[in-house]
Amino acid sequence: MIEHNKISDSDLRIKIKNSEICFGGNRKLKIYGTLKCSSGKRMKRENRVFFLSENEARQNGFRPCGHCMKTEYQNWKNGLI
């Protein structure tokens, strides 16, 4: 898990380009989603974290976003994840 306020913008772009970061999350709400999610783009920088994989996000106690990851969210909500 990488906190947004602890990484420079240039390092962040490099990690996204190299597929070292694939998902973003909200540290306070414990929600993760895709980097293109409109809900995720609105969150404050100090609350934003990044993950390499969904597995890493779940291991840190995050749940899928209901907006950009509808299927995964429904599986989580129904207790399948």
Coordinates of C-alpha atoms in Angstrom, one line a residue, residues 4-5 9 24 29-31 33 43 47 61 69 71:
H4 CA -0.5 9.3 -2.1
N5 CA 0.9 12.1 0.1
D9 CA 3.7 12.9 -8.8
G24 CA -6.6 3.2 -5.8
L29 CA -13.5 4.6 4.1
K30 CA -11.6 1.4 3.4
I31 CA -12.8 1.3 -0.3
G33 CA -11.5 0.8 -7.0
M43 CA -11.2 12.0 -2.9
N47 CA -7.0 9.9 2.0
G61 CA -9.1 -4.6 4.9
M69 CA -16.5 -2.6 -9.5
T71 CA -19.7 -7.3 -9.7

